[in-house]
Short mmCIF file of C-alpha atoms and ligand atoms in Angstrom, two decimals:
data_model
loop_
_atom_site.label_atom_id
_atom_site.label_comp_id
_atom_site.label_asym_id
_atom_site.label_seq_id
_atom_site.Cartn_x
_atom_site.Cartn_y
_atom_site.Cartn_z
CA MET T 1 0.16 0.13 -0.09
CA ASN T 2 0.80 3.47 -0.30
CA VAL T 3 1.48 5.06 3.29
CA ALA T 4 2.49 8.42 4.68
CA ILE T 5 4.02 9.75 7.42
CA LEU T 6 3.86 12.67 9.10
CA GLY T 7 7.25 13.24 11.57
CA THR T 8 10.14 11.10 11.36
CA GLY T 9 10.58 11.19 15.23
CA TYR T 10 10.84 8.23 17.38
CA VAL T 11 7.30 6.94 16.44
CA GLY T 12 6.73 8.45 12.89
CA LEU T 13 10.29 6.64 11.72
CA THR T 14 9.83 3.67 13.80
CA THR T 15 6.66 3.08 11.95
CA GLY T 16 7.73 4.32 8.37
CA ALA T 17 11.15 1.94 8.86
CA CYS T 18 8.97 -1.02 9.44
CA LEU T 19 6.38 -0.65 7.15
CA ALA T 20 8.65 -0.15 4.15
CA TYR T 21 10.91 -3.20 5.81
CA LEU T 22 7.11 -5.29 5.30
CA GLY T 23 6.91 -4.14 1.82
CA HIS T 24 4.66 -0.70 1.79
CA ASP T 25 5.65 1.79 -0.09
CA VAL T 26 6.23 4.53 2.44
CA VAL T 27 7.02 8.10 2.10
CA CYS T 28 7.88 10.18 5.41
CA VAL T 29 7.16 13.82 5.90
CA ASP T 30 9.07 15.86 8.18
CA SER T 31 8.76 19.66 8.48
CA ASP T 32 12.55 19.95 9.82
CA PRO T 33 14.57 20.67 6.50
CA ARG T 34 18.07 19.46 8.56
CA LYS T 35 16.36 15.90 9.82
CA VAL T 36 15.28 15.25 5.98
CA GLU T 37 18.77 15.92 4.72
CA MET T 38 19.91 13.39 7.35
CA LEU T 39 17.67 10.86 6.68
CA ARG T 40 18.30 11.18 2.70
CA GLN T 41 22.05 10.62 3.65
CA GLY T 42 21.45 7.75 5.67
CA LYS T 43 22.18 9.28 9.10
CA MET T 44 19.48 8.83 11.93
CA PRO T 45 18.02 12.10 13.71
CA PHE T 46 18.10 9.54 17.10
CA PHE T 47 19.73 7.02 18.58
CA GLU T 48 17.45 4.10 18.19
CA PRO T 49 19.11 0.24 18.25
CA HIS T 50 18.87 -0.86 14.63
CA LEU T 51 17.37 1.81 13.15
CA PRO T 52 20.00 2.34 10.85
CA GLU T 53 20.06 -1.48 9.88
CA LEU T 54 16.86 -0.97 9.21
CA VAL T 55 16.00 1.52 7.63
CA ALA T 56 18.90 0.51 4.82
CA ASP T 57 17.42 -2.74 4.89
CA ALA T 58 14.28 -0.64 3.76
CA SER T 59 15.36 1.82 1.57
CA GLU T 60 13.93 0.73 -1.38
CA HIS T 61 10.33 1.32 -0.10
CA LEU T 62 11.12 4.25 1.69
CA ARG T 63 11.44 7.85 1.00
CA PHE T 64 12.20 11.51 2.66
CA THR T 65 10.64 14.83 2.22
CA THR T 66 9.69 18.26 3.63
CA ASP T 67 6.60 18.18 0.67
CA TYR T 68 3.17 17.41 1.50
CA SER T 69 2.33 16.86 -2.17
CA GLN T 70 5.34 14.58 -2.73
CA ALA T 71 3.62 12.43 -0.07
CA ILE T 72 -0.15 12.84 0.44
CA PRO T 73 -2.22 12.51 -2.93
CA ALA T 74 -0.53 9.34 -3.71
CA ALA T 75 -1.41 7.63 -0.26
CA GLN T 76 -4.03 5.29 0.81
CA VAL T 77 -2.75 5.97 4.26
CA VAL T 78 -1.71 8.85 6.18
CA PHE T 79 -0.04 8.39 9.78
CA ILE T 80 -0.09 11.19 11.66
CA ALA T 81 2.96 10.84 14.37
CA VAL T 82 4.14 15.07 15.13
CA GLY T 83 4.81 15.59 18.38
CA THR T 84 2.62 16.44 21.11
CA PRO T 85 4.26 18.11 23.77
CA PRO T 86 2.68 19.36 27.25
CA GLY T 87 0.71 23.05 26.97
CA THR T 88 -0.42 24.68 29.29
CA ASN T 89 -3.13 24.18 32.08
CA GLY T 90 -1.78 19.81 31.41
CA ALA T 91 -3.20 20.01 28.09
CA PRO T 92 -1.14 18.77 24.74
CA ASP T 93 0.15 21.57 22.55
CA LEU T 94 -1.43 20.43 19.73
CA ARG T 95 0.08 22.84 17.04
CA TYR T 96 2.34 20.09 15.07
CA LEU T 97 -1.38 18.60 14.80
CA GLU T 98 -3.15 21.09 13.52
CA SER T 99 -0.88 22.34 11.03
CA ALA T 100 -0.19 18.46 10.03
CA ALA T 101 -3.79 17.69 9.33
CA ARG T 102 -4.36 20.99 7.46
CA GLY T 103 -1.73 19.75 5.09
CA VAL T 104 -3.04 16.57 4.82
CA GLY T 105 -6.25 18.59 3.59
CA GLU T 106 -5.32 20.86 1.11
CA HIS T 107 -2.96 18.03 -0.23
CA LEU T 108 -5.48 14.62 -0.14
CA GLY T 109 -5.81 12.87 -3.22
CA GLY T 110 -9.11 11.15 -5.21
CA HIS T 111 -9.17 8.03 -3.67
CA PHE T 112 -10.40 7.34 -0.33
CA THR T 113 -7.44 8.39 2.65
CA VAL T 114 -7.27 7.17 5.90
CA ILE T 115 -5.65 9.77 8.21
CA VAL T 116 -4.35 8.23 11.15
CA ASN T 117 -3.98 9.52 14.34
CA LYS T 118 -0.36 7.73 15.49
CA SER T 119 0.56 10.56 17.86
CA THR T 120 -0.96 10.79 21.47
CA VAL T 121 -4.06 13.07 20.79
CA PRO T 122 -6.65 13.93 23.61
CA ILE T 123 -10.04 12.23 23.37
CA GLY T 124 -12.12 13.87 20.69
CA SER T 125 -8.94 14.38 18.42
CA GLY T 126 -10.49 12.31 16.00
CA ASN T 127 -13.58 14.37 14.92
CA TRP T 128 -11.51 17.48 15.71
CA VAL T 129 -9.09 16.21 12.91
CA GLU T 130 -11.59 15.14 10.70
CA SER T 131 -12.78 18.84 10.83
CA LEU T 132 -9.67 20.21 9.94
CA VAL T 133 -8.74 18.26 7.05
CA ARG T 134 -12.57 19.14 5.83
CA ASP T 135 -11.91 22.95 6.24
CA ALA T 136 -8.68 22.87 4.86
CA PHE T 137 -9.99 20.93 1.55
CA GLN T 138 -12.87 23.19 1.27
CA LYS T 139 -10.52 25.76 1.55
CA ARG T 140 -7.87 24.76 -1.50
CA ASN T 141 -10.30 23.13 -3.76
CA GLY T 142 -13.57 25.91 -3.09
CA SER T 143 -15.94 22.49 -1.88
CA ALA T 144 -16.22 19.88 0.87
CA PRO T 145 -14.57 16.81 0.12
CA PRO T 146 -17.39 14.19 -1.09
CA GLY T 147 -18.65 12.11 0.77
CA GLY T 148 -16.01 8.84 0.82
CA THR T 149 -12.70 10.93 0.22
CA PHE T 150 -11.43 10.50 3.67
CA ALA T 151 -11.33 9.31 6.99
CA VAL T 152 -9.91 9.26 10.30
CA ALA T 153 -9.10 6.43 12.46
CA SER T 154 -6.52 6.07 16.16
CA ASN T 155 -4.05 3.43 15.90
CA PRO T 156 -2.23 4.77 19.54
CA GLU T 157 0.80 3.37 19.58
CA PHE T 158 2.85 1.68 22.22
CA LEU T 159 6.56 1.36 21.73
CA ARG T 160 9.07 1.71 24.20
CA GLU T 161 12.01 4.07 23.12
CA GLY T 162 15.20 1.42 23.16
CA SER T 163 13.24 -1.12 21.46
CA ALA T 164 11.22 0.75 19.78
CA LEU T 165 11.36 -1.35 16.53
CA ALA T 166 11.13 -5.03 18.24
CA ASP T 167 7.64 -3.24 19.93
CA SER T 168 6.52 -2.61 16.62
CA LEU T 169 7.24 -6.10 14.77
CA TYR T 170 6.25 -8.04 17.31
CA PRO T 171 3.71 -5.94 19.72
CA ASP T 172 1.78 -6.77 22.40
CA ARG T 173 -1.53 -6.03 20.94
CA VAL T 174 -2.30 -3.59 17.88
CA VAL T 175 -5.65 -1.38 18.32
CA VAL T 176 -7.22 0.64 15.99
CA GLY T 177 -9.97 3.11 16.28
CA ALA T 178 -12.71 3.62 13.59
CA ASP T 179 -16.17 4.93 13.12
CA ASN T 180 -17.16 2.58 10.34
CA PRO T 181 -15.94 -1.02 8.64
CA GLN T 182 -14.08 0.13 5.26
CA THR T 183 -11.33 2.17 7.23
CA SER T 184 -10.85 -0.49 9.73
CA GLU T 185 -10.56 -3.08 6.89
CA VAL T 186 -7.81 -0.81 4.96
CA LEU T 187 -5.83 -0.88 8.39
CA TYR T 188 -5.73 -4.25 8.78
CA THR T 189 -4.94 -4.75 4.85
CA LEU T 190 -1.81 -2.67 5.92
CA TYR T 191 -1.11 -4.49 9.28
CA ARG T 192 -1.85 -7.88 8.14
CA PRO T 193 1.82 -9.11 8.06
CA ILE T 194 2.42 -8.56 11.44
CA LEU T 195 -1.06 -9.31 12.73
CA GLU T 196 -0.54 -12.38 11.28
CA GLN T 197 3.48 -12.71 11.87
CA THR T 198 3.93 -13.44 8.24
CA PHE T 199 6.85 -11.64 7.50
CA SER T 200 10.83 -13.01 7.33
CA ALA T 201 12.36 -11.05 10.80
CA PRO T 202 15.14 -9.24 10.17
CA ALA T 203 18.72 -10.76 11.33
CA TYR T 204 19.06 -8.29 14.24
CA LEU T 205 15.55 -8.46 15.39
CA LEU T 206 14.91 -12.40 15.47
CA ARG T 207 11.57 -12.74 16.21
CA ARG T 208 10.94 -14.79 20.26
CA ASP T 209 9.99 -18.37 19.72
CA ASP T 210 6.65 -17.90 21.87
CA THR T 211 5.79 -14.75 19.24
CA THR T 212 2.14 -16.00 17.66
CA ALA T 213 -0.06 -13.70 16.41
CA VAL T 214 -1.06 -10.50 17.60
CA PRO T 215 -4.40 -9.58 18.97
CA LEU T 216 -5.82 -6.81 17.64
CA ILE T 217 -8.58 -4.24 19.08
CA SER T 218 -10.57 -2.53 17.17
CA THR T 219 -13.18 -0.27 18.47
CA ASP T 220 -14.64 3.06 18.10
CA LEU T 221 -12.34 6.17 17.99
CA ALA T 222 -12.67 7.16 21.87
CA SER T 223 -11.81 3.60 23.11
CA ALA T 224 -8.76 4.04 21.40
CA GLU T 225 -7.80 7.21 22.61
CA LEU T 226 -8.57 6.48 26.11
CA ILE T 227 -6.71 2.68 25.54
CA LYS T 228 -3.32 4.72 25.11
CA TYR T 229 -3.56 7.88 28.16
CA ALA T 230 -5.34 4.77 30.54
CA ALA T 231 -2.35 2.29 29.41
CA ASN T 232 0.34 4.98 30.28
CA ALA T 233 -1.29 6.34 32.98
CA PHE T 234 -1.12 2.49 34.68
CA LEU T 235 2.45 2.15 33.71
CA SER T 236 2.90 5.11 35.91
CA LEU T 237 1.40 4.58 39.06
CA LYS T 238 2.44 1.34 39.38
CA ILE T 239 5.96 2.27 38.72
CA SER T 240 5.02 4.91 41.69
CA TYR T 241 3.01 2.01 43.64
CA ILE T 242 6.37 0.55 44.40
CA ASN T 243 8.17 3.71 44.39
CA GLU T 244 5.44 4.38 47.80
CA ILE T 245 5.94 0.97 49.35
CA GLY T 246 9.76 1.60 48.99
CA GLN T 247 9.73 4.79 51.15
CA LEU T 248 8.10 2.20 53.48
CA ALA T 249 10.68 -0.33 53.14
CA GLU T 250 13.07 2.23 54.32
CA LYS T 251 11.36 2.73 57.20
CA VAL T 252 10.72 -0.75 58.29
CA GLY T 253 13.99 -1.94 57.14
CA ALA T 254 12.75 -4.13 54.43
CA ASP T 255 14.42 -5.13 50.76
CA ILE T 256 12.26 -3.30 48.09
CA THR T 257 13.78 -5.61 45.50
CA GLN T 258 12.42 -8.75 47.73
CA VAL T 259 9.16 -7.20 48.19
CA ALA T 260 8.48 -5.76 44.33
CA LYS T 261 9.89 -9.82 43.19
CA GLY T 262 7.57 -10.97 45.87
CA ILE T 263 4.85 -8.80 44.80
CA GLY T 264 5.26 -9.54 41.30
CA LEU T 265 5.31 -13.30 40.98
CA ASP T 266 2.18 -13.28 41.09
CA ALA T 267 0.17 -13.48 37.83
CA ARG T 268 -2.29 -10.71 38.69
CA ILE T 269 0.32 -8.44 39.29
CA GLY T 270 3.62 -9.18 37.04
CA THR T 271 7.58 -8.49 37.82
CA ARG T 272 7.61 -5.40 35.03
CA PHE T 273 7.69 -1.89 35.89
CA LEU T 274 7.55 -2.60 39.79
CA GLN T 275 11.43 -1.44 40.23
CA ALA T 276 11.67 0.52 42.97
CA GLY T 277 14.20 3.97 42.08
CA ILE T 278 14.23 7.67 40.72
CA GLY T 279 11.21 7.16 39.04
CA TRP T 280 9.72 7.45 35.23
CA GLY T 281 10.52 10.39 33.04
CA GLY T 282 10.53 10.44 29.21
CA SER T 283 8.09 12.44 26.63
CA CYS T 284 5.44 10.36 27.56
CA PHE T 285 4.35 9.24 30.98
CA GLY T 286 4.34 12.74 32.52
CA LYS T 287 2.97 14.46 29.56
CA ASP T 288 0.10 11.48 29.06
CA CYS T 289 -1.02 11.38 33.22
CA MET T 290 -1.20 15.37 33.06
CA ALA T 291 -3.63 15.29 29.56
CA LEU T 292 -5.47 12.19 31.37
CA VAL T 293 -6.10 14.41 34.38
CA SER T 294 -6.69 17.62 32.32
CA THR T 295 -9.15 15.62 29.98
CA ALA T 296 -11.40 14.36 33.18
CA GLY T 297 -11.50 17.96 34.27
CA GLU T 298 -13.64 18.95 31.56
CA TYR T 299 -16.12 16.53 32.44
CA GLY T 300 -15.84 17.57 35.77
CA LEU T 301 -14.53 14.21 36.88
CA GLU T 302 -11.32 14.21 39.29
CA MET T 303 -8.47 11.53 38.56
CA PRO T 304 -6.93 11.42 42.32
CA ILE T 305 -4.85 7.59 41.47
CA VAL T 306 -3.21 9.42 38.69
CA GLU T 307 -2.67 12.79 40.42
CA ALA T 308 -0.59 10.81 43.30
CA ALA T 309 1.07 8.95 41.03
CA GLN T 310 2.54 12.30 39.67
CA LYS T 311 3.21 13.46 43.06
CA VAL T 312 5.17 10.31 44.10
CA ASN T 313 7.25 10.30 41.29
CA ARG T 314 7.79 14.12 41.63
CA ARG T 315 8.98 13.26 45.41
CA GLN T 316 11.41 10.42 44.01
CA ARG T 317 13.62 13.02 42.37
CA GLN T 318 13.55 15.57 45.53
CA ARG T 319 14.50 12.52 47.60
CA VAL T 320 17.88 11.89 45.84
CA VAL T 321 19.11 15.47 46.47
CA GLU T 322 17.70 15.04 49.91
CA LYS T 323 19.47 11.63 50.31
CA LEU T 324 22.85 13.42 49.50
CA LEU T 325 22.53 16.46 51.50
CA GLY T 326 21.95 13.63 54.27
CA GLU T 327 25.49 11.86 53.76
CA LEU T 328 27.65 15.43 52.47
CA LYS T 329 25.60 17.75 54.93
CA ILE T 330 26.49 20.34 52.98
CA LEU T 331 26.22 20.33 48.94
CA LYS T 332 27.89 23.94 48.46
CA GLY T 333 30.78 23.37 46.71
CA ARG T 334 30.83 19.69 46.59
CA THR T 335 31.15 17.29 43.41
CA ILE T 336 28.62 15.10 42.23
CA ALA T 337 28.90 12.79 39.34
CA VAL T 338 25.91 11.62 37.41
CA LEU T 339 25.57 8.67 35.42
CA GLY T 340 23.42 8.66 32.76
CA LEU T 341 21.35 11.39 31.25
CA ALA T 342 18.87 9.88 28.86
CA PHE T 343 15.59 8.78 30.77
CA LYS T 344 16.55 5.49 30.37
CA PRO T 345 18.88 2.98 28.78
CA ASN T 346 19.15 2.76 25.30
CA THR T 347 18.09 5.95 24.32
CA ASP T 348 19.25 9.54 23.58
CA ASP T 349 16.09 11.13 24.40
CA LEU T 350 16.48 13.44 27.10
CA ARG T 351 12.91 14.92 27.15
CA ASP T 352 11.45 15.14 31.68
CA ALA T 353 14.80 13.29 31.92
CA PRO T 354 15.35 12.52 35.74
CA ALA T 355 19.33 13.33 35.90
CA ILE T 356 19.03 16.64 34.58
CA GLU T 357 16.38 17.99 36.81
CA ILE T 358 18.43 16.38 39.92
CA ALA T 359 21.62 18.09 37.83
CA LYS T 360 19.69 21.04 37.84
CA ARG T 361 18.62 21.04 41.60
CA LEU T 362 22.05 19.78 42.59
CA ILE T 363 23.74 23.30 41.08
CA GLU T 364 20.92 25.52 42.70
CA ARG T 365 22.26 24.39 45.56
CA GLY T 366 25.96 25.07 44.67
CA ALA T 367 27.29 21.58 44.04
CA ARG T 368 29.30 21.26 40.91
CA VAL T 369 28.45 18.18 38.72
CA LYS T 370 29.88 15.87 36.17
CA ALA T 371 28.20 14.00 33.73
CA HIS T 372 28.44 10.57 31.14
CA ASP T 373 25.63 9.26 29.22
CA PRO T 374 27.06 6.61 26.46
CA VAL T 375 25.10 8.25 24.01
CA ALA T 376 22.74 11.35 25.14
CA MET T 377 25.38 13.64 25.80
CA ASP T 378 25.85 15.33 22.19
CA SER T 379 21.91 16.34 22.59
CA PHE T 380 22.33 17.45 26.21
CA ARG T 381 25.27 20.11 25.21
CA GLN T 382 22.95 21.17 21.89
CA HIS T 383 19.64 21.26 24.19
CA TYR T 384 21.35 22.30 27.50
CA PRO T 385 24.18 24.71 26.63
CA ASP T 386 23.81 26.61 29.67
CA SER T 387 23.08 24.12 32.40
CA GLY T 388 26.54 24.56 34.07
CA VAL T 389 26.79 20.04 34.03
CA VAL T 390 30.39 19.31 32.82
CA CYS T 391 30.19 16.32 30.57
CA CYS T 392 32.64 14.32 30.79
CA GLU T 393 33.99 11.67 28.12
CA THR T 394 33.93 8.67 30.33
CA PRO T 395 32.30 7.52 33.51
CA GLU T 396 35.52 7.53 35.18
CA GLU T 397 36.59 11.00 34.33
CA ALA T 398 32.83 12.17 35.91
CA ILE T 399 33.44 10.00 39.23
CA GLN T 400 37.16 11.10 40.06
CA GLU T 401 37.77 13.78 42.63
CA ALA T 402 33.83 13.85 43.49
CA ASP T 403 32.17 13.88 46.80
CA ALA T 404 29.39 11.29 45.59
CA VAL T 405 27.78 9.49 42.73
CA VAL T 406 24.46 8.89 41.84
CA LEU T 407 23.80 6.25 38.86
CA ALA T 408 20.67 8.00 37.02
CA THR T 409 20.31 5.67 34.05
CA GLU T 410 20.69 2.24 34.21
CA TRP T 411 22.92 1.59 31.30
CA PRO T 412 24.01 -2.25 31.36
CA GLN T 413 28.13 -0.62 31.05
CA TYR T 414 27.80 0.78 34.27
CA ARG T 415 27.04 -2.10 36.00
CA GLU T 416 30.49 -3.17 34.85
CA LEU T 417 32.40 -0.41 35.82
CA ASN T 418 35.66 -1.26 37.87
CA TRP T 419 34.08 -0.18 41.10
CA GLU T 420 36.73 -0.61 43.18
CA GLN T 421 38.98 1.52 40.80
CA VAL T 422 36.41 4.23 41.07
CA ALA T 423 36.14 4.11 44.79
CA ALA T 424 40.13 5.01 44.85
CA SER T 425 39.62 7.99 43.14
CA MET T 426 36.82 9.54 44.92
CA ARG T 427 36.94 12.40 47.77
CA SER T 428 34.45 10.33 49.44
CA PRO T 429 33.09 6.96 48.24
CA ILE T 430 29.57 7.41 48.16
CA LEU T 431 27.13 5.83 45.55
CA LEU T 432 23.64 6.49 45.49
CA ASP T 433 22.00 3.68 43.55
CA GLY T 434 19.26 5.54 41.62
CA ARG T 435 17.97 2.75 40.00
CA ASN T 436 18.54 0.15 42.64
CA VAL T 437 20.01 -2.21 40.19
CA LEU T 438 23.57 -2.18 41.70
CA ASP T 439 24.61 -5.33 43.85
CA ARG T 440 24.96 -3.48 47.52
CA ALA T 441 27.31 -6.20 48.81
CA ARG T 442 29.87 -5.68 45.98
CA LEU T 443 29.78 -2.35 45.79
CA THR T 444 30.31 -2.04 49.65
CA ARG T 445 33.27 -4.58 49.76
CA ALA T 446 34.60 -2.43 46.91
CA GLY T 447 34.79 0.56 49.16
CA PHE T 448 31.38 2.45 48.90
CA ARG T 449 29.10 3.33 51.19
CA TYR T 450 26.04 2.61 49.42
CA VAL T 451 22.83 4.22 49.42
CA GLY T 452 19.66 3.18 47.90
CA LEU T 453 16.81 5.33 46.87
CA ALA T 454 14.15 2.69 48.65
CA GLY T 455 15.19 0.14 51.56
P1 NAD Z 1 9.30 13.43 18.44
O1 NAD Z 1 9.42 15.06 18.60
O2 NAD Z 1 10.25 12.46 18.43
O3 NAD Z 1 8.91 13.36 16.33
C1 NAD Z 1 7.66 14.24 15.97
C2 NAD Z 1 8.90 15.16 14.68
O4 NAD Z 1 7.65 15.64 14.41
C3 NAD Z 1 9.73 15.91 14.98
O5 NAD Z 1 10.55 15.06 14.23
C4 NAD Z 1 8.91 17.54 14.21
O6 NAD Z 1 10.03 18.02 13.07
C5 NAD Z 1 8.04 16.97 13.42
N1 NAD Z 1 7.24 17.87 12.83
C6 NAD Z 1 6.08 18.66 13.91
N2 NAD Z 1 5.20 19.20 13.23
C7 NAD Z 1 5.51 18.43 11.75
C8 NAD Z 1 4.24 18.84 10.80
N3 NAD Z 1 3.02 19.85 10.94
N4 NAD Z 1 4.39 17.83 9.76
C9 NAD Z 1 5.45 17.13 9.58
N5 NAD Z 1 6.54 17.09 10.66
C10 NAD Z 1 6.30 17.50 11.69
O7 NAD Z 1 7.87 12.81 18.59
P2 NAD Z 1 7.77 11.38 19.31
O8 NAD Z 1 8.36 11.31 20.42
O9 NAD Z 1 7.66 10.92 17.57
O10 NAD Z 1 6.30 11.37 19.50
C11 NAD Z 1 5.00 11.15 18.22
C12 NAD Z 1 4.15 11.45 19.27
O11 NAD Z 1 3.98 10.05 19.67
C13 NAD Z 1 3.43 11.82 20.33
O12 NAD Z 1 2.43 12.36 20.30
C14 NAD Z 1 4.17 11.10 21.37
O13 NAD Z 1 3.34 11.31 22.63
C15 NAD Z 1 3.59 9.91 21.06
N6 NAD Z 1 4.37 8.42 21.51
C16 NAD Z 1 5.84 8.44 21.63
C17 NAD Z 1 6.30 7.47 22.12
C18 NAD Z 1 7.80 7.38 22.38
O14 NAD Z 1 8.33 6.73 23.14
N7 NAD Z 1 8.76 8.64 22.03
C19 NAD Z 1 5.64 6.13 22.42
C20 NAD Z 1 4.08 5.85 21.85
C21 NAD Z 1 3.54 7.03 21.44
#
C-alpha cells in the first residue's frame, strides 16, 4: 500500500521503517529540513538500536521529504506522528497536529484515504482532525470533500524507546479505533503481516519463539484514544506504587527488591514496572498523565489515583537531593558525578529525564555536577548549553575526585565499571543507586558507602 508518515521522530520513523520493511511504499514527511537531509544521507536524527540497519534494509520502499505534495496525494493511509508536547494547564500542545491535519486536507488525492492519528492525542481529537482536514480541503478546492474521500482513525502507539523496532514488529497488541468498517479494513490489510506474523524477521531483530499472531483491538475512536492514556497512566502508577512502598520499606528495614519480586510473581500483578528508583521520565508518562487529568477535568471529574502517581514521582527526584544532603551535610562546593542523562537506557531522549532535573537542583544548591552518558551527551550539550553540567567522556572521568556518584540511568555498562578503582579515585566514595540495580554487597566490598533510594 502507499503510506505517508508525518513526523520522523521516534514514532514516525520507526513506523515508516517497519512498514517499508514489510513492503509498503512509504514516504516520510518532516517539517524540519535538517532531519530530512540527514535521513536522505542515511544518518539517523536520534539514537535507537538497529534503526540504521532497518532503514537501510527498507530503503527500496522508503523516501523522505519536507513536501506534503510528494506524499499525501498518492497515499492510501496517512499516519500523523508529530509531537504533542505538554502545553499549558496540563493539556497537550496540539499545534503540530493541527498543522499536519491542515496539510493533509490541502493535498488529499481523489481516492479514499485513511488518516490515522498515531500521535497520542486527547480524546475527541479524531473528530477535530476530521474537521480540520475538511476545512483545509474546502479552502484549497472551493468545495467540501465528496463523501468517501477520507476517514479518520486512531491507532495509538505503544513502542518503548530503546526497543522501538521490536515493539513495532512484534507488538503485544494493535489497537485501531475507527467509526466505519471500510477504515478498519484498510488498516487490517496494512498491518496483516504483523498481525499474522508472516514476514521474515530481520537477522538483528529475531522473532521470539513464543511470538504468535498479534491480537487486534478494533474499536471506536474514543475508546482507542482512551486506551493509550489509560495504559500509560497505569504503567506510571505501577512505578509510583512500588516507589511509595519503597519509602515504607526503608523505614521498616525491608528490602524493596525482594518485596517487588514477592509482589510481582503473582501473575495478576506481574514483575515488570515494579522497579523502585528515581521514578519515570521521558516524553510520554508525565505528559499523558497530565493530559488524562486535564481531560477528566473538562468533564468535572477528578483523577486522584493518577494525580497521586505524579506526586510520588516528583518526590522521588527530590529524595535524591535530600539523600545526598543527608550524606554530605553540605552540598555547596561539593562535586557530584551523575551517571546517565537519558531518561532510560538505550535512548538519547532527554525529555523529562530525572538526571537533568536532579543535576539542576544540585547546581542550584551550589554543587558542581559532572556527568556522563554513553549516547546522549551530544544531544545534552545541544539542548542544555547553559546547564553548568560538566560533560565527561568517560564515567571514570566524571567520578574522579567526586564527593558522591549518582547512578541516574541504568545503562548496562555502568554495572560493569571497575568499582574498586573508581572508589579509590573519589574524594569520598558515596554511591547513590538511583535505579536499585547495583550489587550492594559488591559495592560495599569495593569501598563504597552504598545508598539506595528505597530500603
Ligand atoms: P518527536 O518529537 O520525536 O518527533 C516529532 C516529529 O514531528 C519531529 O521530527 C518534528 O519535526 C515533526 N513535525 C512537527 N510538526 C510537523 C508537521 N506539521 N509535519 C511534519 N512533521 C512535523 O516525537 P515522538 O517521540 O516520535 O512522538 C510523536 C507522538 O507519538 C507524540 O504524540 C507522542 O506522545 C507519541 N508517542 C511517543 C512515544 C515515544 O516513546 N516517543 C511512544 C508512544 C507514543
